[in-house]
PDB file of C-alpha atoms in Angstrom:
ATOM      1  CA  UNK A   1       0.000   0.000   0.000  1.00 71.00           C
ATOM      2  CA  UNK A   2       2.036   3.140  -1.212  1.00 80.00           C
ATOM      3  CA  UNK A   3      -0.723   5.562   0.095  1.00 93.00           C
ATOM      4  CA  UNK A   4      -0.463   8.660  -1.981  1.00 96.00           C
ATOM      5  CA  UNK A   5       2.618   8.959  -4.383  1.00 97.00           C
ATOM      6  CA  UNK A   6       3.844  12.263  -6.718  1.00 97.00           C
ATOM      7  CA  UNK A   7       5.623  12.654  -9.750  1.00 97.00           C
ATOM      8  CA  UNK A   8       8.156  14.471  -9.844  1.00 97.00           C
ATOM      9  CA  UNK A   9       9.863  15.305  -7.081  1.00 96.00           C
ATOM     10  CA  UNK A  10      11.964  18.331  -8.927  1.00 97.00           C
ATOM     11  CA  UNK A  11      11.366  20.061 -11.493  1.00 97.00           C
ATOM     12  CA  UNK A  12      12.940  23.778 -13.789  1.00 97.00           C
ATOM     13  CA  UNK A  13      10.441  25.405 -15.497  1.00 97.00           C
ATOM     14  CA  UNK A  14      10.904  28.391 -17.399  1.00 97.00           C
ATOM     15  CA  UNK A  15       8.516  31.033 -17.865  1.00 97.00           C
ATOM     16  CA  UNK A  16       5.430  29.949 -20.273  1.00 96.00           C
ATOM     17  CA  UNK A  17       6.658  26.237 -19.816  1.00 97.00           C
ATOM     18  CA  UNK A  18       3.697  23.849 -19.314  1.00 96.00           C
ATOM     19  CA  UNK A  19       3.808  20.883 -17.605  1.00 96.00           C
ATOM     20  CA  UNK A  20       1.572  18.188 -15.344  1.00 97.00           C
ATOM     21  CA  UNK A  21       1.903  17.073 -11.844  1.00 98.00           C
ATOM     22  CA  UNK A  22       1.229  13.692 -11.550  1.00 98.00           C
ATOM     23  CA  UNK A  23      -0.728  12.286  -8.113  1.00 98.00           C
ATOM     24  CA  UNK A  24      -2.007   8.710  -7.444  1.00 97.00           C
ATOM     25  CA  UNK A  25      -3.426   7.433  -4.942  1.00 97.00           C
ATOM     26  CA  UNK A  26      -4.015   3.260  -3.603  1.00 95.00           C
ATOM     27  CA  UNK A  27      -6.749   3.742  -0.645  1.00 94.00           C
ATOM     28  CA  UNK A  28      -9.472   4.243  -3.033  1.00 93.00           C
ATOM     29  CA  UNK A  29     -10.404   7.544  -1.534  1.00 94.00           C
ATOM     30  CA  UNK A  30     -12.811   9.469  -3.207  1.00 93.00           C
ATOM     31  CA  UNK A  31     -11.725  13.011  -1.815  1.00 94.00           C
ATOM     32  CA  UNK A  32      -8.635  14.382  -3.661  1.00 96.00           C
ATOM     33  CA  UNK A  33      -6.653  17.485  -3.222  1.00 97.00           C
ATOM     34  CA  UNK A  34      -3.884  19.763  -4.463  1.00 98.00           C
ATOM     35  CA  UNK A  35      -2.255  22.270  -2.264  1.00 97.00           C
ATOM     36  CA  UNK A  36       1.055  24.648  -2.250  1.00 97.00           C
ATOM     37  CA  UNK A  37       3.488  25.799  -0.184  1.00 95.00           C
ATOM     38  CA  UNK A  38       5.233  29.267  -0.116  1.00 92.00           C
ATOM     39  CA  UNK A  39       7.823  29.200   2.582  1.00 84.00           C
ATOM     40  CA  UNK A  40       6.794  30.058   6.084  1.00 81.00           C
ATOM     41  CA  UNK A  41       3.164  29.742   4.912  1.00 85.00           C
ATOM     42  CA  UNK A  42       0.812  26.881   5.982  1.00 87.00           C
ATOM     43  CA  UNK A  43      -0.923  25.103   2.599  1.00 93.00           C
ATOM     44  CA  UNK A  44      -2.808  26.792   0.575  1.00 94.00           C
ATOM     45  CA  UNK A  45      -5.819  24.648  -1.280  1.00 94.00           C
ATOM     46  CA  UNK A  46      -5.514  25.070  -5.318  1.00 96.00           C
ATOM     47  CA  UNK A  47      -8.143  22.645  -6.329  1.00 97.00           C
ATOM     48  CA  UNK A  48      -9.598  19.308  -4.964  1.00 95.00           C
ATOM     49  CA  UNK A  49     -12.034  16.508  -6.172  1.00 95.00           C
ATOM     50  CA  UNK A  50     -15.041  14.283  -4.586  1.00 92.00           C
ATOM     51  CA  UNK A  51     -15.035  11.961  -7.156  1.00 93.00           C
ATOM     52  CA  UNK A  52     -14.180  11.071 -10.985  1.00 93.00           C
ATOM     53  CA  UNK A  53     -15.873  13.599 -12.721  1.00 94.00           C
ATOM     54  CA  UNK A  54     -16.367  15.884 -10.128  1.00 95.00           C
ATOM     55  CA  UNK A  55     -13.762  18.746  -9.586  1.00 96.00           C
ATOM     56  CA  UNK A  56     -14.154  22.633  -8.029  1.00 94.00           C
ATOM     57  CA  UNK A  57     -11.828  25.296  -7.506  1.00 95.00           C
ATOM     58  CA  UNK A  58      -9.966  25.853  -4.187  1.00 93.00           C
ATOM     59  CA  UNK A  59      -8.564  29.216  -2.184  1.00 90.00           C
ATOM     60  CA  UNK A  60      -5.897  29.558  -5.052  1.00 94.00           C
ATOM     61  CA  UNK A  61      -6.966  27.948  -8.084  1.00 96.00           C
ATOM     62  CA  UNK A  62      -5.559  30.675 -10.884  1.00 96.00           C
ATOM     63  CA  UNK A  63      -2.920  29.282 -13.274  1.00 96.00           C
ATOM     64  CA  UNK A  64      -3.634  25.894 -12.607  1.00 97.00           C
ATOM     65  CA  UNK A  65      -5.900  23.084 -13.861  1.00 97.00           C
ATOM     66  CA  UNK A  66      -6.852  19.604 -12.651  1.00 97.00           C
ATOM     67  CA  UNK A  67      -8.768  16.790 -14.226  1.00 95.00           C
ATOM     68  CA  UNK A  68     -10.075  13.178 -12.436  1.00 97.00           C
ATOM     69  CA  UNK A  69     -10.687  10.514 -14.850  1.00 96.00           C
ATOM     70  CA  UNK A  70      -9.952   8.128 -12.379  1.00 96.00           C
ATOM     71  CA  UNK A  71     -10.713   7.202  -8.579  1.00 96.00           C
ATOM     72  CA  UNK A  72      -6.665   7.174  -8.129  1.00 96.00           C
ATOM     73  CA  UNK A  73      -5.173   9.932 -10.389  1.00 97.00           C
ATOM     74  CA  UNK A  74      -5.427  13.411  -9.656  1.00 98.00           C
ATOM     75  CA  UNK A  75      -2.921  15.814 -12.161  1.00 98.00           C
ATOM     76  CA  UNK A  76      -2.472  19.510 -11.840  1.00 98.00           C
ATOM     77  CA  UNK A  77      -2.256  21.399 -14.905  1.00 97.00           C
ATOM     78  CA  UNK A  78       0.008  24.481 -15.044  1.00 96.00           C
ATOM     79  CA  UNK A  79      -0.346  25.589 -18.668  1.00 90.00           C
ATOM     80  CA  UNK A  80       1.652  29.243 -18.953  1.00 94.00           C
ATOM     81  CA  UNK A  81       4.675  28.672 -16.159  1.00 95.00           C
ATOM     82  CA  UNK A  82       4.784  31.931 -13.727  1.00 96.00           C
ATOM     83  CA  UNK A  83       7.737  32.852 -11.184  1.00 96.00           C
ATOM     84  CA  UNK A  84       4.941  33.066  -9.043  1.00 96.00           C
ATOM     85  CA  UNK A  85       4.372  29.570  -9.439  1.00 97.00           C
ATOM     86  CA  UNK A  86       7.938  28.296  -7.766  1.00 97.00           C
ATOM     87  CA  UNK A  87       6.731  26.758  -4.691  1.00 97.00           C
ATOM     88  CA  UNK A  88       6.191  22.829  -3.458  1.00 97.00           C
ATOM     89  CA  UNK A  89       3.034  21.329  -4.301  1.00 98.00           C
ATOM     90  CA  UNK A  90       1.350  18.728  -2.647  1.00 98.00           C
ATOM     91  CA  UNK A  91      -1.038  16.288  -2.808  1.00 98.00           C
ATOM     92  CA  UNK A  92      -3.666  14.863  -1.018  1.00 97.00           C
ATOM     93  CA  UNK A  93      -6.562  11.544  -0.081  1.00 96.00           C
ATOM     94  CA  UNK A  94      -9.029  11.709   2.289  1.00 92.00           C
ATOM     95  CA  UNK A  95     -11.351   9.507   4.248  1.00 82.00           C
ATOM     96  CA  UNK A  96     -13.585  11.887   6.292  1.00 78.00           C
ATOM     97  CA  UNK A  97     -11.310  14.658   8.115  1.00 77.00           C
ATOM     98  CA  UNK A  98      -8.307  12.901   7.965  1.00 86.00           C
ATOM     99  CA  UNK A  99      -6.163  13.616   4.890  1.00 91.00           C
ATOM    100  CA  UNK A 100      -2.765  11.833   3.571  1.00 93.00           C
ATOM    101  CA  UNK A 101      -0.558  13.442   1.690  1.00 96.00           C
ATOM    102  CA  UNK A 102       2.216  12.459  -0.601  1.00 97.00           C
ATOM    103  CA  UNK A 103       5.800  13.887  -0.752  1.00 96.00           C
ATOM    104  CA  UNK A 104       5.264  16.514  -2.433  1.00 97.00           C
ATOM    105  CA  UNK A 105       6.947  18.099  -5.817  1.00 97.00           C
ATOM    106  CA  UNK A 106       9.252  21.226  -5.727  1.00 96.00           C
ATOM    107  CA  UNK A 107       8.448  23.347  -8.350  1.00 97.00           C
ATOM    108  CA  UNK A 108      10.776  26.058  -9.738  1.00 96.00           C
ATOM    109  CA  UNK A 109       9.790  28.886 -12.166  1.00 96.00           C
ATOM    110  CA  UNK A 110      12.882  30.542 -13.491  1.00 95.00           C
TER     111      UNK A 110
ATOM    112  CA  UNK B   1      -7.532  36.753   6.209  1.00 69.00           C
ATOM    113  CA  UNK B   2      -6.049  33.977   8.230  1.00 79.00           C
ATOM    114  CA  UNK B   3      -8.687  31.763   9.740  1.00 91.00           C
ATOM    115  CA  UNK B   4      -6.292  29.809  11.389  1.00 95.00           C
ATOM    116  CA  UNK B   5      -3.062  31.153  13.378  1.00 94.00           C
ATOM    117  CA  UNK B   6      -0.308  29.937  14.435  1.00 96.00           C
ATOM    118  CA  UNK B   7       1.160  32.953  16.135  1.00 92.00           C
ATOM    119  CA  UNK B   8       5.145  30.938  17.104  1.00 95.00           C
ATOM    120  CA  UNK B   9       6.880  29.878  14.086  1.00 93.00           C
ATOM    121  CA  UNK B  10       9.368  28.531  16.258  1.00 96.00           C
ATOM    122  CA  UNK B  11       9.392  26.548  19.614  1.00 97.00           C
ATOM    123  CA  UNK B  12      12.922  24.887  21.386  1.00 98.00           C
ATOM    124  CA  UNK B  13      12.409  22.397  24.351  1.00 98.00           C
ATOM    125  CA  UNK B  14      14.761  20.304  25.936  1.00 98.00           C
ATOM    126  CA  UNK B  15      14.158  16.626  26.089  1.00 98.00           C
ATOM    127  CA  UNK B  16      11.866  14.920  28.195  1.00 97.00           C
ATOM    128  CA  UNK B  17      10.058  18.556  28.919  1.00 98.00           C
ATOM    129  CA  UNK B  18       6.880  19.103  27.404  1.00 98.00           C
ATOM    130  CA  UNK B  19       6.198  21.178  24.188  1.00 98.00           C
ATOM    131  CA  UNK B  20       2.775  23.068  23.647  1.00 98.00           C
ATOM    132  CA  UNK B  21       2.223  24.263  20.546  1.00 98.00           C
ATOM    133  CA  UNK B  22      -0.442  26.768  20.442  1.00 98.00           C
ATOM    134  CA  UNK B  23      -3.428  27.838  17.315  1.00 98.00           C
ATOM    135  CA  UNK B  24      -5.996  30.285  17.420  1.00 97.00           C
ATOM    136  CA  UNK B  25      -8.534  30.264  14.914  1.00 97.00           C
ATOM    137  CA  UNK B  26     -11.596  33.297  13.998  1.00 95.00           C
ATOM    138  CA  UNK B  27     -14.519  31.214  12.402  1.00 93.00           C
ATOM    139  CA  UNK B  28     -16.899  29.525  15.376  1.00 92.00           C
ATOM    140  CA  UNK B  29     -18.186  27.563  12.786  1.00 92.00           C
ATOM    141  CA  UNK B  30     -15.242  25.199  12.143  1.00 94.00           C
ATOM    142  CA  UNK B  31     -16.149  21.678  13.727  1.00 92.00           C
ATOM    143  CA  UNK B  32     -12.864  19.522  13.391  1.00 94.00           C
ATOM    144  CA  UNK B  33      -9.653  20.557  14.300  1.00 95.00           C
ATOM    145  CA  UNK B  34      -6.727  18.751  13.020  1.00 95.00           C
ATOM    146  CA  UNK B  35      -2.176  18.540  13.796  1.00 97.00           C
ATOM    147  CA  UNK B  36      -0.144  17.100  11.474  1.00 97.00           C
ATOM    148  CA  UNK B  37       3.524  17.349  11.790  1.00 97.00           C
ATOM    149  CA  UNK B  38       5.797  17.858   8.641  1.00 95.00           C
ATOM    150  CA  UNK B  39       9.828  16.618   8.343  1.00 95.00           C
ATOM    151  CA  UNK B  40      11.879  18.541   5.514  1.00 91.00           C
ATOM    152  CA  UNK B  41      11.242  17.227   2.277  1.00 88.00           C
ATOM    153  CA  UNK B  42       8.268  15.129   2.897  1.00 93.00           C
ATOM    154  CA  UNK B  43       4.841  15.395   3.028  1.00 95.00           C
ATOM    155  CA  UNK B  44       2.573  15.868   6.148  1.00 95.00           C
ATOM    156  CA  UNK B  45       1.392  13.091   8.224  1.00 95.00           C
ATOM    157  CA  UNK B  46      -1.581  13.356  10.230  1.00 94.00           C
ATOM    158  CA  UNK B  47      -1.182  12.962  14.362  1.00 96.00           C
ATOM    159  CA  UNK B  48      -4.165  13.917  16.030  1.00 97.00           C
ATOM    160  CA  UNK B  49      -8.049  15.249  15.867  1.00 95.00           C
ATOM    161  CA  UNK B  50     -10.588  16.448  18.068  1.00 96.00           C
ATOM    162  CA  UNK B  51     -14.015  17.640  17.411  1.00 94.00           C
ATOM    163  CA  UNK B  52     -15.523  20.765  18.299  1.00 94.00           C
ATOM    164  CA  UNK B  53     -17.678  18.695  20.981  1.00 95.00           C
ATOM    165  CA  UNK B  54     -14.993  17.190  22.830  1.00 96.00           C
ATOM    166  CA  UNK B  55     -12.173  19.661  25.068  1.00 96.00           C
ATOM    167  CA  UNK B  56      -9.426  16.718  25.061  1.00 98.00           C
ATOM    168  CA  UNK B  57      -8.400  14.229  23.220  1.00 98.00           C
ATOM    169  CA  UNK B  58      -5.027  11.943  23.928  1.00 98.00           C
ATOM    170  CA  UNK B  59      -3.236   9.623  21.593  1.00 97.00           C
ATOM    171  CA  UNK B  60       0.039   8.224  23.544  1.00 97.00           C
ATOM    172  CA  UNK B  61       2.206  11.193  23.916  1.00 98.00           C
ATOM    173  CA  UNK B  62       0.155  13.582  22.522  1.00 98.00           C
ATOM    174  CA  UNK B  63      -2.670  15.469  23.506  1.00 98.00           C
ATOM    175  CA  UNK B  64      -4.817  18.352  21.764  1.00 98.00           C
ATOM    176  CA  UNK B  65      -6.638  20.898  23.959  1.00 98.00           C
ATOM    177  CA  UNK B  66      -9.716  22.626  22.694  1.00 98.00           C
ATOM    178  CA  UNK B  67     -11.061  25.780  24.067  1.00 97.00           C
ATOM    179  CA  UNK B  68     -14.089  26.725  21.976  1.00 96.00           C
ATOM    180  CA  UNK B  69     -15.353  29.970  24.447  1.00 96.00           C
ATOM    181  CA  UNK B  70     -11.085  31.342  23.669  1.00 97.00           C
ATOM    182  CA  UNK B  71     -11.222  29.778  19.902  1.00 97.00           C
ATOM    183  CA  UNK B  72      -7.577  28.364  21.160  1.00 97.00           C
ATOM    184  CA  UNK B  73      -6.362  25.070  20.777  1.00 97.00           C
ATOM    185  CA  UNK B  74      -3.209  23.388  21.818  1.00 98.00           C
ATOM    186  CA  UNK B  75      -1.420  20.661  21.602  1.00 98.00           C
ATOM    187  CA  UNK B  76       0.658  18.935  24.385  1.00 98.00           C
ATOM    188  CA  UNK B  77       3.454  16.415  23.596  1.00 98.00           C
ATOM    189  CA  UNK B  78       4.934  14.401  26.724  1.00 98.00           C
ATOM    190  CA  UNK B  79       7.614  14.404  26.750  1.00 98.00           C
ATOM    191  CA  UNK B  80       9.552  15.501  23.986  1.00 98.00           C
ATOM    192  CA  UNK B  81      11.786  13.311  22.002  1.00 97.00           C
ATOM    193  CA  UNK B  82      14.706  14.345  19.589  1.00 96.00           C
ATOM    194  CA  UNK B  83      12.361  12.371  17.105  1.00 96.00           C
ATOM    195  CA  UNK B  84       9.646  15.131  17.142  1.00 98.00           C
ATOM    196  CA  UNK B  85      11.904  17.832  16.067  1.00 98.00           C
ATOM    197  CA  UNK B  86       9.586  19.074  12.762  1.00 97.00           C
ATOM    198  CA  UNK B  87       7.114  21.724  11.349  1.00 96.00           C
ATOM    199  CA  UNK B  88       3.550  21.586  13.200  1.00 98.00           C
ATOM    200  CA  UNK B  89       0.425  22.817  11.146  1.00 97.00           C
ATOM    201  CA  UNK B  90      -2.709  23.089  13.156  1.00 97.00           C
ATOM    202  CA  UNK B  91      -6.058  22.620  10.462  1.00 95.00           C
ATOM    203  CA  UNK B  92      -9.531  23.239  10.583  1.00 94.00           C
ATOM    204  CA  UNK B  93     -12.066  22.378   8.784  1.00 91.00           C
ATOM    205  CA  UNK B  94     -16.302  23.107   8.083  1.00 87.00           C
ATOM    206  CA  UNK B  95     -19.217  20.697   9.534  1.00 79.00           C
ATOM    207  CA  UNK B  96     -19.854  18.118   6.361  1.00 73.00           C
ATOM    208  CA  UNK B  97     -16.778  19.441   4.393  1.00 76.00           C
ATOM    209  CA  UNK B  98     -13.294  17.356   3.767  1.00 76.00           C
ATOM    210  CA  UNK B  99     -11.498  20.852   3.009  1.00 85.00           C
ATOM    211  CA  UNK B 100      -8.913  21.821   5.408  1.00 90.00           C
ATOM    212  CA  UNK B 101      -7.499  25.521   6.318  1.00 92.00           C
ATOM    213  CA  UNK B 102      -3.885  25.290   7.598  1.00 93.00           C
ATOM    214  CA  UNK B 103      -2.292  27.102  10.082  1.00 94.00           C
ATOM    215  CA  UNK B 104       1.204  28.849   8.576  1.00 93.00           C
ATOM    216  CA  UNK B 105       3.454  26.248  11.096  1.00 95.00           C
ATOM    217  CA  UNK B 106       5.204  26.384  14.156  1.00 97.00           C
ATOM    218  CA  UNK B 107       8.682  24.746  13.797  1.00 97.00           C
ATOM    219  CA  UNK B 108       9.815  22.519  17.089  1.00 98.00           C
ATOM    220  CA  UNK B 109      13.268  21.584  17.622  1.00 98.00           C
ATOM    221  CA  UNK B 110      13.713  19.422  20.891  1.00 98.00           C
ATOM    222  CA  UNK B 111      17.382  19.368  22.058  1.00 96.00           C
ATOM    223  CA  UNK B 112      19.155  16.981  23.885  1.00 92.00           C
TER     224      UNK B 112
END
């Protein structure tokens, strides 16, 4: 049982690069999220999921996209890369309260 | 607007005393309270809950504190361990909703 695992753990950008975060999860949890990190800052919630299909917008959703084909997968979608971007990014399953979160992915805008 | 407040960013304690680690939060309405506890380069694992009906709830060497009249809640680790040394987020979250607001962290460091 992995629990919830991210891909990748680094990554460059430069400006106006795209690229996907990948997130699955194996606890069959229908509650997905993504967050970010600025340093010193608690998490910040981009966008999360109750289901396959089903997706809504979180505190900080602008510049980012997310899709959920799938009970386990979860991507985030950043289309036009922005310095303001450059954070860590995690994500995160839930049954009830309780969420678990994978490792996270450190994401640089340069 | 933070909801949630975690007014240290840092705490020290020697080993074997007891670290509190303190949160405040604004919104009466928030009906779970949450800690997880966060090591450098990894993600963060959940330690303890307690719901906005209960004042205590204990798990081993930890216990969380809520004061609901103060909107304060704390939580208690005895004692410390080297091994605890980490980033502590206090979360909240709505009656019937899985979304969690974070506290900004208050980093321990427990010292031989």
């Amino acid at each position: 049982n992995a629990g919830v695992t991210q891909t990748p753990k680094f990554r460059i950008l430069k400006i106006g690069q795209s690229m996907t975060l990948q997130c699955t999860q194996d606890m069959n949890h229908n509650y997905m999220y993504w967050y970010r990190q600025d340093p010193g800052m608690g998490l910040k919630l981009i966008y999360y999921s109750v289901g396959a299909g089903i997706t809504d917008k979180g505190e900080v959703p602008n510049g980012y996209n997310v899709s959920r084909s799938t009970t386990e997968d979860f991507p985030l979608r950043l289309e036009l890369a922005a310095p303001s971007q450059t954070s860590v990014y995690f994500c995160a399953s839930s049954i009830e309260e309780t969420q678990y979160f994978g490792p996270g992915t450190r994401l640089l805008v340069l | 607007d933070q909801q949630v407040k975690q007014n240290s960013p840092s705490l020290s304690v020697q080993e074997g005393r007891i670290s509190i680690l303190n949160c405040d939060y604004t919104n009466s309405m928030f009906d779970y309270f949450l800690w997880y506890k966060k090591y450098p380069a990894e993600g963060p694992t959940f330690l303890i809950s307690i719901s906005s009906i209960k004042d205590k709830n204990e798990d081993g060497r930890f216990t969380v504190f809520l004061n609901k009249s103060a909107k304060h809640l704390s939580l208690h680790i005895v004692p410390s361990q080297p091994g605890d040394s980490a980033v502590y987020f206090c979360a909240a979250s709505f009656y019937n909703t899985d979304k969690l607001i974070f506290g900004t962290g208050t980093r321990l460091q427990v010292f031989p």
